[in-house]
Amino acid sequence: EVDEDGSGSIEFPEFLVMMKKKMKDNENSSEDVKAAFNVFDQNGDGFISSEELKNVMLTLGEHLTEEEIDEMIREADEDGDGKVGFSEFASLLSHKTTTKLPSPLTD
């Protein structure tokens, strides 16, 4: 159900769709976003590291390469510090789950 392209693994956009559905079921409150963030922030330091992301994805049954984990972190890491803070996580969820396809350009 989550693996929309049938590749046998959950890519990051598919994961975000899954999170959007979960959050929508719970009325998408800020508490839900914080709870989702806390799942990833295993040591409670306020950031999601690549190691924490890898651990959560393994728990979800996803065996990702270091390159895949690094790419996921890079995609979310707006300030370039190598980890994902809460505001970056919330921004990514809100951006990725509400993105519409661009309209065709007309001349």
Short mmCIF file of C-alpha atoms in Angstrom, two decimals:
data_model
loop_
_atom_site.label_atom_id
_atom_site.label_comp_id
_atom_site.label_asym_id
_atom_site.label_seq_id
_atom_site.Cartn_x
_atom_site.Cartn_y
_atom_site.Cartn_z
CA GLU A 1 0.00 0.00 0.00
CA VAL A 2 2.80 2.45 0.85
CA ASP A 3 5.18 1.18 -1.86
CA GLU A 4 3.38 2.98 -4.68
CA ASP A 5 5.91 2.22 -7.41
CA GLY A 6 6.20 -1.47 -6.50
CA SER A 7 9.97 -1.27 -6.11
CA GLY A 8 9.95 -3.37 -2.94
CA SER A 9 11.13 -0.49 -0.79
CA ILE A 10 9.67 2.74 0.55
CA GLU A 11 11.27 5.75 -1.06
CA PHE A 12 11.27 9.04 0.83
CA PRO A 13 8.37 10.59 -1.14
CA GLU A 14 6.31 7.45 -0.45
CA PHE A 15 7.21 7.72 3.24
CA LEU A 16 6.01 11.33 3.25
CA VAL A 17 2.72 10.31 1.64
CA MET A 18 2.30 7.68 4.36
CA MET A 19 3.03 10.28 7.06
CA LYS A 20 0.57 12.70 5.46
CA LYS A 21 -2.17 10.07 5.58
CA LYS A 22 -1.39 9.28 9.22
CA MET A 23 -1.37 12.94 10.13
CA LYS A 24 -4.56 13.66 8.18
CA ASP A 25 -6.29 10.88 10.10
CA ASN A 26 -5.28 12.72 13.27
CA GLU A 27 -6.32 16.15 11.95
CA ASN A 28 -2.71 17.13 11.17
CA SER A 29 -2.08 19.00 14.42
CA SER A 30 1.27 20.40 15.45
CA GLU A 31 1.29 17.81 18.24
CA ASP A 32 1.20 15.08 15.59
CA VAL A 33 4.15 16.60 13.76
CA LYS A 34 6.08 16.83 17.04
CA ALA A 35 5.20 13.22 17.90
CA ALA A 36 6.40 12.08 14.47
CA PHE A 37 9.61 14.07 14.93
CA ASN A 38 10.17 12.51 18.35
CA VAL A 39 10.03 9.03 16.82
CA PHE A 40 13.08 9.95 14.75
CA ASP A 41 14.85 12.03 17.41
CA GLN A 42 15.79 8.98 19.43
CA ASN A 43 18.30 10.67 21.74
CA GLY A 44 16.08 13.70 22.36
CA ASP A 45 18.67 16.29 21.31
CA GLY A 46 16.24 18.11 19.02
CA PHE A 47 17.77 16.84 15.79
CA ILE A 48 17.46 13.81 13.52
CA SER A 49 20.87 12.44 12.63
CA SER A 50 21.60 10.06 9.79
CA GLU A 51 22.10 7.28 12.35
CA GLU A 52 18.70 7.95 13.94
CA LEU A 53 17.04 8.03 10.53
CA LYS A 54 18.71 4.74 9.63
CA ASN A 55 17.53 3.13 12.89
CA VAL A 56 13.91 4.21 12.37
CA MET A 57 13.91 3.07 8.75
CA LEU A 58 15.30 -0.32 9.84
CA THR A 59 12.51 -0.55 12.40
CA LEU A 60 10.08 0.07 9.53
CA GLY A 61 11.72 -2.79 7.64
CA GLU A 62 13.66 -0.58 5.23
CA HIS A 63 17.31 -1.46 4.74
CA LEU A 64 18.68 1.69 3.13
CA THR A 65 22.23 2.30 1.96
CA GLU A 66 24.34 5.02 3.55
CA GLU A 67 23.92 6.98 0.31
CA GLU A 68 20.12 6.75 0.53
CA ILE A 69 20.16 7.86 4.17
CA ASP A 70 22.51 10.75 3.35
CA GLU A 71 20.27 11.82 0.46
CA MET A 72 17.20 11.84 2.73
CA ILE A 73 19.04 13.99 5.28
CA ARG A 74 20.33 16.35 2.55
CA GLU A 75 16.81 16.76 1.17
CA ALA A 76 15.50 17.91 4.56
CA ASP A 77 18.59 19.75 5.87
CA GLU A 78 17.86 23.38 5.00
CA ASP A 79 20.71 24.93 7.01
CA GLY A 80 23.43 22.48 5.95
CA ASP A 81 24.40 21.30 9.44
CA GLY A 82 24.10 17.62 8.47
CA LYS A 83 21.06 16.91 10.62
CA VAL A 84 17.36 17.71 10.60
CA GLY A 85 15.87 19.99 13.23
CA PHE A 86 12.18 20.15 14.09
CA SER A 87 11.46 23.19 11.93
CA GLU A 88 13.16 21.51 8.95
CA PHE A 89 11.18 18.32 9.56
CA ALA A 90 7.88 20.22 9.84
CA SER A 91 8.71 22.31 6.78
CA LEU A 92 9.57 19.21 4.77
CA LEU A 93 6.37 17.44 5.76
CA SER A 94 4.26 20.47 5.03
CA HIS A 95 6.01 21.18 1.71
CA LYS A 96 6.17 17.60 0.47
CA THR A 97 2.62 16.76 1.45
CA THR A 98 1.05 19.83 -0.11
CA THR A 99 3.15 20.18 -3.25
CA LYS A 100 1.11 20.47 -6.42
CA LEU A 101 2.44 19.73 -9.87
CA PRO A 102 3.51 22.93 -11.59
CA SER A 103 1.17 24.33 -14.20
CA PRO A 104 2.47 24.18 -17.76
CA LEU A 105 4.12 27.41 -18.79
CA THR A 106 2.29 29.36 -21.44
CA ASP A 107 3.80 31.98 -23.70
#
